[in-house]
Each structure stands twice: as C-alpha cells, then as structure tokens.
C-alpha cells in the first residue's frame, strides 16, 4: 500500500452524493464504510443498504463493475458508530444543515483517532462555521472535499483548506484524490461558492437573464451559449431542465444567502426577469426532465418538442433550425478557426442577427468580467477558475482561455458596452496564458509562471498550445512529443472520423518516431465515422465511393498495426465504431477507467467495416482456444446487439479490453504519461505483429443463427431488417460457401467486411435508420 493510501475510509450520509463518493472509492479498489440513519419501522432496508441498490441500478452506471459494490460495507450511526474509531479518513455528506453537521463532528471527535482526517462534502457552508466549536486539534485535520455529481464522471474536486488546516493534510488529500480517485484537484480558499459553482451558476443565470432581456428564444439561447462556446450542448435552459428547475432554484437561493453584498450574482438571481416564471413552473410541477412533465422544454401529446416563450410563459412548438451564428461557429470550428469570432460580430443586417449578437456580446462580457473580478480576492491564479469550469462543468475552455481567444482589444469595449467596470485583472491587456519553450505559462499577479499540475499530469488541450503540429488538417493532427514520440489527435466535431482523419493516421505510420500514441483530450475519443458522409454517399448511390472510403480506412489502420514501432491507444469517454476500430489495431490500450468501448454499427443496419469484425473474430478465436464455431457465435452475438463495455473492466467480457495486455488508469490526465511509459516498455526488441490467419466455421452454424433471429422476430424482439443485418455479420465470420472451416487472411476479412457493408448500405431500411438517427439529432439541435 502506498504512503498516500488510507487504510480505512468511511462516508457518513448515503444520499445521492454520499453513496456516489463511496462508489468512487470502491471503483478505485478501496474498501469503504457507508453509514446513515438506521432503518425506520416498516423499512426492509436501512438507508445505506438502499443506497447500494441505487448504485447498482444507476444509469449511467455509478460503479465500474457491479462487483465493486462488495467493497462497500453498510451500517448506521446508532449501532455502528464505533466502527469509525480506527478510520483514517471520514467524509461527511449529510444534509446541508449546520447544527446537524456540528453535532456529528462533536460525536466524531469523541471516538476517532487523533490523526484521523475529517472532511465535508458541503458546497455552501464555510469551514469557519463548520468547525467553530471544535478544538484546534480537530480543525487542523479538517477540510472540505467538494465533489461534483455524478461523482464517477465529473472530474473536479474542490479541496478547501481552513485557517488551521495542516498543509500536510491538504497534500495527502490532493494526492489521494488525484492518483487514486482520478480527480482534478483545485485547492480553493474558504470563500462563498468556492470556484466552480460561483462562476458556473452565475453563467447559467446570465444566460437566463440575457435571453429574457433580449427577447431571444430559448432554443437560440442554448444553441449560442452551448457548443459555440465549448460548453455542453444543453446550454442554459436545457441544463436547467437536466439538473432540475427546483434544484437550481434552491442553488441560486443558497448562493444569494452566502455571497457578499454587492456581488454581481444578485442581479441575475432572485431579481432576474425569469424568476417569476421559474416559481410558477415549480408550483405547477414543471421541474425538468425528472418530473416527466418537462421544464423549459416539454413534449406535446404526439411527442413533439415544445419550448417555453419567456415573455408569455406559454409552451409553443420548438424551433429546429439553428441560428446563423451557431452554424457559422460550427464551420469555424471545423476549419480550425475561432468560433467566438462568429458570436461577437454581426453576420448580416437582419434584426434576428442583431438580437443574437447583443445576447452573445453581453453574455460573454458579463460572465468573463465576473470571472476576472474574482482575481486575486478569491484566487490568485486564473488557472484555478479555468480548471474548475472545465473539470466541474465540462467547459472545453475556461473563462480566461476565452478572454485570451477574444483578446483585450475586443473584450474591454464589450465589458464597457454592458455597463460594467473593467476588472483590475484585465486592465494590463496582457494575455493570461502564453507558450514558452514548449510549455504553457499562466499570468499570476503580473508575472508568468508555469501552469500548475500534479506530477505525471499532462492535459493535451493545454500542451498543444505550446506545440506546432508536424501535420494537420480539419479533422486530425500529428504532433511530436518529448522522447521522439508521435501523438495522433482527432479533433473534428464529436471526433467523427473522415478521410482527413485517416490521412493523419497514415502520416503517423510513415513519420512514426520511436512510438505512436493515439489520444485526444476531448470528452470523447471518437464516436465513430462520420455518418453524414455515409448518408450522402448512400443517397447518391455512390457504392464505389463507400468502398473507397472503407478501403482507405482499412489500409490506414493496417499501416498503423504494421508500424516498426509500438503503437498505444489512450482513449477516454466513448470509443465506439470506427473509433474503436482504430484502437483495435494498436499494440496496447491505456484506457481511462470511464472509457466506453464497443462496435455499434449494427444499430443503424450496418456492420463494422474498418477491421472491427476481423478483430472481434480474432480475439474470440484466441479466447475460445481456436474453437471457430464458438468464436463466430460470440462475435456475431455481441456485434449484432451492438454491445459496449461501460468501463474497461466491463469491456474485457467482450474482448474489447484485454487485461493481460491492456491497462486502465483512474485519472484521464495521466493517459499521456502512462501511454508513453507503455511505449517505452514495448520498445526494446519491438517487432510489428505478424499477419494472422483466421479460421471461419463452416456454414452449418448459419441455421442456428437464422433460427435465433426468426425466433426473436416472432417474439417481437427484432425487426425483419435486424435479421438482414445479423446475417450480414454472419457472412463475414462464417464460411457461407462450404461446410468445412475456411482459413482466411486479414485482408480477406477486410474484403468481406466491405462487401457486407455495401450490401447493407444499399437497403432502404439501413438508409432510413441512418436518416432517422441524424434527423432526430438535428431536431434535438445537434
């Protein structure tokens, strides 16, 4: 056990946050004790026991494997409080009521060890109030560990130190959460709202406020204050619905209770023009998605999408067309340009464009000025605020990175135009970040210093700003890293793979240095190939074009696999379809523990066409000891059902993650470091894998497959086209022409995949499925 590890950890409070914190500790392989109140009369289970059931049933899964639940012991604070006596870290996650927390700390102080660390998950109550009645010895071992929900997936931990908290305690908590629990740790001062919620919730409130004041439809507000800014597509109103309108109302009220007088938040909180509408919505039960009735967005009786008119409070049919600014911002992003350019300047002379421009300029001015105003009173470093928003709210860029992108010459007039005072941190006009000598520095109190990251932590989104790519296009780039390593980065929309993506893969196979790392710092590695491109080819009946694209893809990944140097894939998030096919041709995977791996093409009536079927069959042949029928059946079943593994541990059951070869890491910021170490370990005496032969079973197994599909159709499990798709897979993994097993080459398997793909692409049912998926995505405003 490492020096930073805790021997016994307990969480008190088994609500949403407490149970999820316990779940993440278990995900990291540590035993944890979860305590709550005892079961009430008539209850079959205690609250802590019921919390385990919720973890097991959660979607998305809170646990990386259901077996992790066995690491969570449960109890109650009346009968099991003595079990806390030998704990060395106790996390309090009970309700946000100060008297209850104080009472609990008094009880804890009477039983715990003198070196036990106690932390609170509070998001609102200052440390000085939490421990004002406690002895100094307790205060020295007390901190706030504010996790974000859902704990498994949200990367931020705000670690708050009190006036007497020992620096050694903060260091140990930071190291454990960074290395073991996979968190990006931001150490905060004991100020109201800390950093993430203070700026993130303010940004949401400004979005509500400006949409109402400018008369902007809520669909347009979300489209503009979402993806063009590098903020999740839910934007403002969609995020309110997702979190819960009532919960957000409570958060706003709480922040107003604790923020200092004169804070700009008060202008967009209870005083905001949307507040009365929100109160009415809550009273009528329209509290967001969880209510089943919706919130700002709803459904009519026919399932059509409705949106609230902020002026009248009435629901109307939701718009499906994106505003011009959002479209132009997407084009700029695809071209490698700056999407903010499209937001802050009018694109034409229409009134609608004028309204959208005012909204964007005022929204950005207010949010960015507020963030800048917190320097240095709340934190000295802009990086702290940027990290909090990126790790806790999934922003692609923090507010200070946006300020640099806009530039002081344009930003300062925008702030003045909004009637705001220029914050001191902006008056010098200097950028907050600048590259120097292959590294990135941040301006702190007038001087540039290296960005602050834990040991072995590399965030490529930051590192790339100090590097020049060896080769780049609109979909991907090839970079040189220290040690003469190469990094292939996909960076198209959703990292959808195109011919340009594969051109960079081929370039890496030629200019490979000492090893290749396939990685990017986006939320998702890649959700697959660009279906829009396939749709256009299908509608043009350009079957030769489809064949050429697939062949190009296959030859690119084959070249990657044949490289004379090690190739390591280092994904995070979704790695599906073509994205996984790239990874399947690597020598080794170093996956983030939240990676989702799988081949999902059958969901739209296609088959994997970039070597995915080949790799699935080869892996099942190895797993089955060479039993061709068993391998074909297993590959056929998992590909036909589009099965995915929601963690590397789950993906191992599908042979998508090979535990004897691959590895996973809890913290995605360690992927480049661990991937580089993996290349170094493989490098001595490395030889590219020799081409394989695969044995396909004879056609007798086809009857079993056909029977399975016919039975499923009869029972209503499948549609007729599902059978067509399934038998397309069968045509790849089975010798359909003879009774005897057939030995084929990898190139033969590539050819079989392309042939089956094109046959399916020619069916009207597959075209309809692709069109329905893409059109529904457009209806949901992408």
Short mmCIF file of C-alpha atoms in Angstrom, two decimals, residues 204-633:
data_model
loop_
_atom_site.label_atom_id
_atom_site.label_comp_id
_atom_site.label_asym_id
_atom_site.label_seq_id
_atom_site.Cartn_x
_atom_site.Cartn_y
_atom_site.Cartn_z
CA UNK A 204 -26.30 29.98 -16.21
CA UNK A 205 -28.14 32.84 -14.57
CA UNK A 206 -26.69 35.37 -17.01
CA UNK A 207 -27.92 33.16 -19.86
CA UNK A 208 -31.46 33.21 -18.45
CA UNK A 209 -31.28 36.93 -17.80
CA UNK A 210 -29.94 37.99 -21.19
CA UNK A 211 -32.28 35.71 -23.15
CA UNK A 212 -35.24 37.34 -21.43
CA UNK A 213 -33.92 40.88 -21.77
CA UNK A 214 -33.02 40.49 -25.45
CA UNK A 215 -36.22 38.65 -26.37
CA UNK A 216 -34.25 35.64 -27.58
CA UNK A 217 -35.97 32.27 -27.97
CA UNK A 218 -34.67 29.70 -25.50
CA UNK A 219 -33.68 27.30 -28.31
CA UNK A 220 -31.46 30.01 -29.79
CA UNK A 221 -30.02 30.88 -26.39
CA UNK A 222 -28.99 27.26 -25.84
CA UNK A 223 -27.58 26.99 -29.35
CA UNK A 224 -25.45 30.11 -28.83
CA UNK A 225 -24.45 29.63 -25.18
CA UNK A 226 -23.61 25.97 -25.73
CA UNK A 227 -21.39 24.33 -28.31
CA UNK A 228 -20.07 27.53 -29.95
CA UNK A 229 -18.59 28.45 -26.56
CA UNK A 230 -17.26 24.95 -25.97
CA UNK A 231 -19.95 24.42 -23.32
CA UNK A 232 -22.12 21.25 -23.31
CA UNK A 233 -24.93 21.25 -25.87
CA UNK A 234 -27.58 21.58 -23.16
CA UNK A 235 -26.62 25.25 -22.99
CA UNK A 236 -28.58 27.17 -20.35
CA UNK A 237 -32.24 26.19 -20.38
CA UNK A 238 -31.52 22.58 -21.32
CA UNK A 239 -29.11 22.28 -18.40
CA UNK A 240 -31.70 23.76 -16.04
CA UNK A 241 -34.11 21.01 -17.15
CA UNK A 242 -31.43 18.34 -16.81
CA UNK A 243 -30.39 19.33 -13.28
CA UNK A 244 -33.92 20.16 -12.15
CA UNK A 245 -35.57 23.58 -12.18
CA UNK A 246 -36.42 23.30 -8.48
CA UNK A 247 -32.90 22.21 -7.52
CA UNK A 248 -31.36 25.06 -9.49
CA UNK A 249 -33.73 27.47 -7.78
CA UNK A 250 -32.51 26.20 -4.40
CA UNK A 251 -28.86 26.55 -5.51
CA UNK A 252 -29.49 30.16 -6.54
CA UNK A 253 -31.17 30.92 -3.21
CA UNK A 254 -28.29 29.37 -1.29
CA UNK A 255 -25.65 31.32 -3.18
CA UNK A 256 -27.54 34.56 -2.53
CA UNK A 257 -27.55 33.70 1.18
CA UNK A 258 -23.77 33.35 1.35
CA UNK A 259 -22.33 35.74 -1.27
CA UNK A 260 -21.10 39.16 -0.10
CA UNK A 261 -23.23 42.25 -0.51
CA UNK A 262 -22.77 43.94 -3.87
CA UNK A 263 -21.84 40.74 -5.72
CA UNK A 264 -22.99 40.78 -9.35
CA UNK A 265 -24.80 37.48 -8.75
CA UNK A 266 -27.69 39.28 -7.06
CA UNK A 267 -28.62 40.99 -10.34
CA UNK A 268 -29.27 37.64 -12.02
CA UNK A 269 -30.64 35.67 -9.06
CA UNK A 270 -33.94 36.44 -7.39
CA UNK A 271 -34.09 39.80 -9.18
CA UNK A 272 -33.80 38.23 -12.62
CA UNK A 273 -36.71 38.59 -15.08
CA UNK A 274 -37.17 34.80 -15.34
CA UNK A 275 -37.55 34.24 -11.59
CA UNK A 276 -41.35 34.63 -11.52
CA UNK A 277 -41.69 32.17 -14.40
CA UNK A 278 -39.48 29.65 -12.59
CA UNK A 279 -41.60 29.93 -9.44
CA UNK A 280 -44.74 29.25 -11.48
CA UNK A 281 -43.13 26.28 -13.22
CA UNK A 282 -42.12 24.74 -9.88
CA UNK A 283 -45.60 25.27 -8.44
CA UNK A 284 -47.15 23.54 -11.46
CA UNK A 285 -44.71 20.62 -11.34
CA UNK A 286 -42.67 21.52 -14.43
CA UNK A 287 -39.35 20.90 -12.70
CA UNK A 288 -37.40 19.46 -15.61
CA UNK A 289 -36.73 16.05 -17.08
CA UNK A 290 -37.05 14.20 -13.76
CA UNK A 291 -40.67 15.36 -13.39
CA UNK A 292 -41.83 13.60 -16.54
CA UNK A 293 -43.60 16.84 -17.49
CA UNK A 294 -40.53 18.75 -18.60
CA UNK A 295 -39.47 22.25 -17.67
CA UNK A 296 -38.41 24.91 -20.15
CA UNK A 297 -38.64 22.19 -22.79
CA UNK A 298 -41.63 19.81 -22.92
CA UNK A 299 -43.40 17.33 -25.17
CA UNK A 300 -46.89 17.57 -26.64
CA UNK A 301 -49.30 14.64 -26.72
CA UNK A 302 -47.86 13.44 -30.02
CA UNK A 303 -44.30 13.55 -28.67
CA UNK A 304 -43.39 16.77 -30.45
CA UNK A 305 -40.93 19.07 -28.74
CA UNK A 306 -42.25 22.25 -27.11
CA UNK A 307 -40.38 25.27 -25.78
CA UNK A 308 -41.45 27.95 -23.32
CA UNK A 309 -41.86 31.51 -24.53
CA UNK A 310 -40.14 33.61 -21.86
CA UNK A 311 -42.38 36.60 -22.48
CA UNK A 312 -45.70 34.77 -22.09
CA UNK A 313 -44.75 31.65 -20.16
CA UNK A 314 -46.68 29.58 -22.70
CA UNK A 315 -45.40 26.48 -24.49
CA UNK A 316 -45.08 26.56 -28.27
CA UNK A 317 -43.59 24.28 -30.91
CA UNK A 318 -39.83 24.22 -30.58
CA UNK A 319 -37.69 25.53 -33.40
CA UNK A 320 -35.42 23.05 -35.16
CA UNK A 321 -33.29 25.40 -37.24
CA UNK A 322 -30.06 26.67 -35.73
CA UNK A 323 -29.32 30.40 -35.68
CA UNK A 324 -26.86 31.66 -38.27
CA UNK A 325 -24.24 32.38 -35.62
CA UNK A 326 -24.28 28.80 -34.34
CA UNK A 327 -23.89 27.44 -37.87
CA UNK A 328 -21.02 29.77 -38.66
CA UNK A 329 -19.33 28.97 -35.33
CA UNK A 330 -19.53 25.26 -36.19
CA UNK A 331 -17.97 25.97 -39.60
CA UNK A 332 -15.13 27.93 -37.98
CA UNK A 333 -14.51 25.11 -35.51
CA UNK A 334 -14.37 22.57 -38.33
CA UNK A 335 -11.94 24.81 -40.25
CA UNK A 336 -9.68 25.19 -37.21
CA UNK A 337 -10.78 28.80 -36.73
CA UNK A 338 -12.07 30.66 -33.68
CA UNK A 339 -15.83 30.11 -33.16
CA UNK A 340 -16.11 33.14 -30.87
CA UNK A 341 -15.49 35.32 -33.93
CA UNK A 342 -18.96 34.39 -35.21
CA UNK A 343 -20.61 35.26 -31.90
CA UNK A 344 -19.30 38.73 -31.15
CA UNK A 345 -19.75 40.34 -34.60
CA UNK A 346 -22.96 40.57 -36.70
CA UNK A 347 -23.00 38.29 -39.73
CA UNK A 348 -25.74 40.19 -41.58
CA UNK A 349 -28.07 43.18 -41.12
CA UNK A 350 -31.18 41.27 -40.01
CA UNK A 351 -32.96 42.06 -36.76
CA UNK A 352 -32.62 38.45 -35.64
CA UNK A 353 -28.86 38.62 -36.10
CA UNK A 354 -28.75 41.89 -34.17
CA UNK A 355 -30.60 40.30 -31.23
CA UNK A 356 -28.31 37.25 -31.30
CA UNK A 357 -25.22 39.48 -31.41
CA UNK A 358 -26.38 41.55 -28.42
CA UNK A 359 -27.09 38.37 -26.47
CA UNK A 360 -23.66 36.88 -27.20
CA UNK A 361 -21.70 40.07 -26.53
CA UNK A 362 -23.49 40.82 -23.27
CA UNK A 363 -23.44 37.21 -22.11
CA UNK A 364 -19.71 36.90 -22.69
CA UNK A 365 -18.95 40.33 -21.26
CA UNK A 366 -20.85 39.68 -18.02
CA UNK A 367 -19.56 36.13 -17.45
CA UNK A 368 -15.95 36.90 -18.31
CA UNK A 369 -15.87 40.15 -16.33
CA UNK A 370 -17.30 38.32 -13.30
CA UNK A 371 -14.63 35.62 -13.51
CA UNK A 372 -11.90 38.24 -13.85
CA UNK A 373 -13.27 40.17 -10.86
CA UNK A 374 -12.50 37.18 -8.62
CA UNK A 375 -8.75 37.66 -9.20
CA UNK A 376 -6.99 37.98 -6.74
CA UNK A 377 -9.58 38.20 -3.94
CA UNK A 378 -10.94 34.66 -4.37
CA UNK A 379 -7.95 33.02 -6.05
CA UNK A 380 -4.59 34.26 -7.31
CA UNK A 381 -4.40 32.11 -10.42
CA UNK A 382 -6.71 32.24 -13.45
CA UNK A 383 -5.89 28.57 -13.98
CA UNK A 384 -7.82 27.65 -10.82
CA UNK A 385 -11.04 29.11 -12.22
CA UNK A 386 -10.44 27.68 -15.69
CA UNK A 387 -9.79 24.22 -14.25
CA UNK A 388 -12.91 24.41 -12.07
CA UNK A 389 -15.15 25.18 -15.05
CA UNK A 390 -13.52 22.62 -17.34
CA UNK A 391 -13.46 19.81 -14.81
CA UNK A 392 -16.71 20.58 -12.98
CA UNK A 393 -18.96 21.91 -15.76
CA UNK A 394 -17.40 20.22 -18.82
CA UNK A 395 -16.44 23.50 -20.48
CA UNK A 396 -13.85 22.91 -23.19
CA UNK A 397 -12.18 26.21 -22.34
CA UNK A 398 -12.20 28.16 -19.12
CA UNK A 399 -13.26 31.82 -18.98
CA UNK A 400 -9.68 33.13 -19.02
CA UNK A 401 -8.86 31.00 -22.03
CA UNK A 402 -11.90 32.54 -23.72
CA UNK A 403 -10.66 36.01 -22.77
CA UNK A 404 -7.36 35.27 -24.49
CA UNK A 405 -9.19 33.99 -27.58
CA UNK A 406 -11.24 37.19 -27.84
CA UNK A 407 -8.34 39.48 -26.96
CA UNK A 408 -8.33 42.50 -24.70
CA UNK A 409 -8.78 44.94 -27.61
CA UNK A 410 -12.24 43.49 -28.30
CA UNK A 411 -13.20 42.29 -24.83
CA UNK A 412 -12.76 45.54 -22.92
CA UNK A 413 -15.18 47.50 -25.16
CA UNK A 414 -17.70 44.66 -24.78
CA UNK A 415 -17.50 44.93 -20.99
CA UNK A 416 -17.94 48.71 -21.10
CA UNK A 417 -20.80 48.30 -23.57
CA UNK A 418 -22.52 46.08 -20.98
CA UNK A 419 -22.22 48.90 -18.42
CA UNK A 420 -19.64 47.09 -16.31
CA UNK A 421 -16.39 48.22 -14.72
CA UNK A 422 -13.20 46.76 -16.19
CA UNK A 423 -11.77 44.31 -13.60
CA UNK A 424 -8.23 45.00 -12.44
CA UNK A 425 -7.01 41.65 -13.81
CA UNK A 426 -7.91 42.76 -17.36
CA UNK A 427 -6.50 46.28 -17.36
CA UNK A 428 -2.96 45.40 -18.42
CA UNK A 429 -4.26 43.96 -21.68
CA UNK A 430 -1.80 41.08 -21.44
CA UNK A 431 -2.93 37.52 -22.21
CA UNK A 432 -3.45 35.21 -19.27
CA UNK A 433 -1.63 32.31 -20.93
CA UNK A 434 1.37 32.25 -23.21
CA UNK A 435 3.57 29.48 -24.62
CA UNK A 436 7.30 29.47 -23.99
CA UNK A 437 9.91 26.80 -24.73
CA UNK A 438 7.40 24.07 -25.47
CA UNK A 439 5.37 24.68 -22.32
CA UNK A 440 2.45 26.87 -21.27
CA UNK A 441 2.65 29.61 -18.65
CA UNK A 442 -0.09 31.49 -16.83
CA UNK A 443 -0.07 35.10 -15.62
CA UNK A 444 -0.34 35.27 -11.83
CA UNK A 445 -0.20 38.70 -10.17
CA UNK A 446 1.54 40.24 -13.17
CA UNK A 447 4.20 37.57 -13.72
CA UNK A 448 4.13 34.45 -15.89
CA UNK A 449 4.80 31.13 -14.25
CA UNK A 450 4.44 27.51 -15.41
CA UNK A 451 0.94 26.11 -15.25
CA UNK A 452 0.41 24.11 -12.07
CA UNK A 453 -0.37 20.42 -12.48
CA UNK A 454 0.27 17.36 -10.30
CA UNK A 455 3.17 15.04 -11.04
CA UNK A 456 2.81 13.00 -14.25
CA UNK A 457 -0.22 15.03 -15.30
CA UNK A 458 -0.45 16.19 -18.92
CA UNK A 459 -3.55 17.82 -20.38
CA UNK A 460 -3.03 17.83 -24.10
CA UNK A 461 -5.59 20.61 -24.60
CA UNK A 462 -3.10 22.85 -22.78
CA UNK A 463 0.14 21.33 -24.04
CA UNK A 464 -0.88 21.62 -27.70
CA UNK A 465 -0.99 25.43 -27.35
CA UNK A 466 2.80 25.39 -26.89
CA UNK A 467 3.50 22.98 -29.80
CA UNK A 468 3.43 23.13 -33.59
CA UNK A 469 1.91 20.11 -35.36
CA UNK A 470 4.02 18.10 -37.78
CA UNK A 471 0.94 17.74 -39.97
CA UNK A 472 -2.64 18.91 -39.55
CA UNK A 473 -5.97 19.17 -41.30
CA UNK A 474 -9.52 19.98 -40.23
CA UNK A 475 -10.10 16.53 -38.68
CA UNK A 476 -6.81 15.48 -37.08
CA UNK A 477 -3.22 16.42 -36.31
CA UNK A 478 0.12 14.69 -35.86
CA UNK A 479 2.32 16.00 -33.05
CA UNK A 480 5.86 15.35 -31.85
CA UNK A 481 6.25 14.77 -28.10
CA UNK A 482 9.34 14.57 -25.92
CA UNK A 483 11.41 11.46 -26.48
CA UNK A 484 10.76 11.47 -30.24
CA UNK A 485 7.26 10.10 -29.73
CA UNK A 486 4.32 10.91 -32.01
CA UNK A 487 0.74 11.69 -30.99
CA UNK A 488 -2.25 11.27 -33.30
CA UNK A 489 -5.07 13.61 -32.27
CA UNK A 490 -8.59 13.55 -33.70
CA UNK A 491 -10.36 16.92 -33.36
CA UNK A 492 -13.37 17.01 -35.71
CA UNK A 493 -16.92 17.53 -34.40
CA UNK A 494 -17.55 14.65 -31.96
CA UNK A 495 -14.22 13.36 -33.33
CA UNK A 496 -16.17 11.72 -36.15
CA UNK A 497 -13.66 10.01 -38.41
CA UNK A 498 -13.27 11.10 -42.02
CA UNK A 499 -10.81 10.62 -44.85
CA UNK A 500 -8.83 13.50 -43.33
CA UNK A 501 -8.64 11.64 -40.02
CA UNK A 502 -7.22 8.59 -41.71
CA UNK A 503 -4.73 10.70 -43.67
CA UNK A 504 -3.15 11.68 -40.36
CA UNK A 505 -3.14 8.03 -39.23
CA UNK A 506 -1.27 7.14 -42.43
CA UNK A 507 1.11 10.06 -41.88
CA UNK A 508 1.90 8.75 -38.40
CA UNK A 509 2.64 5.30 -39.82
CA UNK A 510 5.30 6.94 -42.02
CA UNK A 511 6.69 9.57 -39.59
CA UNK A 512 6.41 7.37 -36.53
CA UNK A 513 9.37 8.45 -34.41
CA UNK A 514 10.13 5.99 -31.59
CA UNK A 515 6.46 5.20 -30.97
CA UNK A 516 2.93 6.43 -31.59
CA UNK A 517 0.30 7.45 -29.06
CA UNK A 518 -3.29 7.75 -30.30
CA UNK A 519 -5.00 10.16 -27.92
CA UNK A 520 -7.03 13.33 -27.64
CA UNK A 521 -8.22 15.45 -24.74
CA UNK A 522 -11.85 15.78 -25.84
CA UNK A 523 -14.69 14.50 -23.69
CA UNK A 524 -14.98 11.50 -26.04
CA UNK A 525 -12.21 9.81 -28.00
CA UNK A 526 -14.41 9.15 -31.05
CA UNK A 527 -18.00 8.02 -31.56
CA UNK A 528 -17.14 6.52 -34.97
CA UNK A 529 -17.04 7.51 -38.62
CA UNK A 530 -18.95 10.49 -40.00
CA UNK A 531 -22.45 9.09 -40.65
CA UNK A 532 -23.43 12.25 -42.51
CA UNK A 533 -20.79 11.46 -45.11
CA UNK A 534 -22.11 7.90 -45.47
CA UNK A 535 -25.64 9.21 -45.79
CA UNK A 536 -24.61 11.45 -48.68
CA UNK A 537 -22.86 8.56 -50.42
CA UNK A 538 -25.88 6.27 -49.93
CA UNK A 539 -28.31 8.87 -51.25
CA UNK A 540 -26.05 9.39 -54.28
CA UNK A 541 -25.86 5.58 -54.67
CA UNK A 542 -22.10 6.03 -54.80
CA UNK A 543 -21.22 2.47 -53.81
CA UNK A 544 -17.75 2.86 -55.26
CA UNK A 545 -17.22 5.88 -53.03
CA UNK A 546 -18.22 3.86 -49.96
CA UNK A 547 -15.88 1.05 -50.98
CA UNK A 548 -13.04 3.52 -51.49
CA UNK A 549 -13.59 5.15 -48.08
CA UNK A 550 -13.70 1.79 -46.29
CA UNK A 551 -10.62 0.54 -48.12
CA UNK A 552 -8.77 3.74 -47.24
CA UNK A 553 -9.78 3.34 -43.59
CA UNK A 554 -8.71 -0.32 -43.55
CA UNK A 555 -5.35 0.37 -45.15
CA UNK A 556 -4.68 3.22 -42.71
CA UNK A 557 -5.29 1.09 -39.62
CA UNK A 558 -3.40 -1.82 -41.21
CA UNK A 559 -0.43 0.52 -41.71
CA UNK A 560 -0.72 1.59 -38.09
CA UNK A 561 -0.61 -2.04 -36.99
CA UNK A 562 2.38 -2.78 -39.24
CA UNK A 563 4.47 0.11 -37.89
CA UNK A 564 8.01 -0.87 -36.87
CA UNK A 565 7.49 0.95 -33.54
CA UNK A 566 4.99 0.41 -30.68
CA UNK A 567 1.53 1.96 -31.09
CA UNK A 568 -0.52 2.64 -27.95
CA UNK A 569 -4.12 3.85 -27.87
CA UNK A 570 -5.03 6.08 -24.93
CA UNK A 571 -8.78 6.77 -25.05
CA UNK A 572 -11.24 8.37 -22.68
CA UNK A 573 -15.01 8.59 -22.93
CA UNK A 574 -16.72 7.00 -25.91
CA UNK A 575 -14.55 4.94 -28.25
CA UNK A 576 -17.18 3.40 -30.48
CA UNK A 577 -17.48 2.07 -34.03
CA UNK A 578 -14.64 3.36 -36.18
CA UNK A 579 -13.09 4.98 -33.12
CA UNK A 580 -12.68 1.59 -31.51
CA UNK A 581 -11.53 0.05 -34.80
CA UNK A 582 -8.54 2.41 -34.73
CA UNK A 583 -7.76 1.35 -31.16
CA UNK A 584 -8.18 -2.33 -32.01
CA UNK A 585 -5.18 -2.06 -34.33
CA UNK A 586 -2.89 -0.72 -31.59
CA UNK A 587 -0.38 -2.90 -29.73
CA UNK A 588 -1.80 -1.90 -26.36
CA UNK A 589 -4.53 0.24 -24.82
CA UNK A 590 -4.06 2.51 -21.84
CA UNK A 591 -7.68 3.45 -21.15
CA UNK A 592 -9.24 5.90 -18.79
CA UNK A 593 -11.38 3.92 -16.35
CA UNK A 594 -14.53 5.62 -17.70
CA UNK A 595 -13.85 4.62 -21.31
CA UNK A 596 -16.77 3.02 -23.17
CA UNK A 597 -15.56 0.58 -25.82
CA UNK A 598 -17.55 -1.19 -28.49
CA UNK A 599 -18.71 -1.70 -32.07
CA UNK A 600 -22.22 -0.31 -32.57
CA UNK A 601 -22.71 -0.16 -36.34
CA UNK A 602 -25.49 -2.76 -36.35
CA UNK A 603 -27.69 -0.27 -34.57
CA UNK A 604 -28.10 1.59 -37.86
CA UNK A 605 -28.25 -1.50 -40.02
CA UNK A 606 -24.56 -1.66 -40.98
CA UNK A 607 -21.59 -3.80 -39.98
CA UNK A 608 -18.17 -2.66 -38.77
CA UNK A 609 -16.19 -2.01 -41.94
CA UNK A 610 -12.80 -0.85 -40.67
CA UNK A 611 -11.46 -4.16 -39.37
CA UNK A 612 -13.78 -4.38 -36.36
CA UNK A 613 -15.35 -7.71 -37.30
CA UNK A 614 -11.90 -9.09 -38.09
CA UNK A 615 -10.57 -8.05 -34.69
CA UNK A 616 -13.63 -9.31 -32.80
CA UNK A 617 -13.38 -12.70 -34.51
CA UNK A 618 -9.62 -12.95 -33.95
CA UNK A 619 -9.96 -12.14 -30.26
CA UNK A 620 -12.74 -14.65 -29.73
CA UNK A 621 -10.74 -17.29 -31.58
CA UNK A 622 -7.93 -16.74 -29.08
CA UNK A 623 -10.31 -16.65 -26.09
CA UNK A 624 -12.06 -19.86 -27.19
CA UNK A 625 -8.86 -21.77 -27.75
CA UNK A 626 -9.36 -21.82 -31.50
CA UNK A 627 -12.97 -23.05 -31.49
CA UNK A 628 -14.17 -21.42 -34.71
CA UNK A 629 -17.89 -22.03 -34.12
CA UNK A 630 -17.78 -20.62 -30.60
CA UNK A 631 -15.74 -17.62 -31.74
CA UNK A 632 -18.10 -16.89 -34.63
CA UNK A 633 -21.16 -17.17 -32.36
#
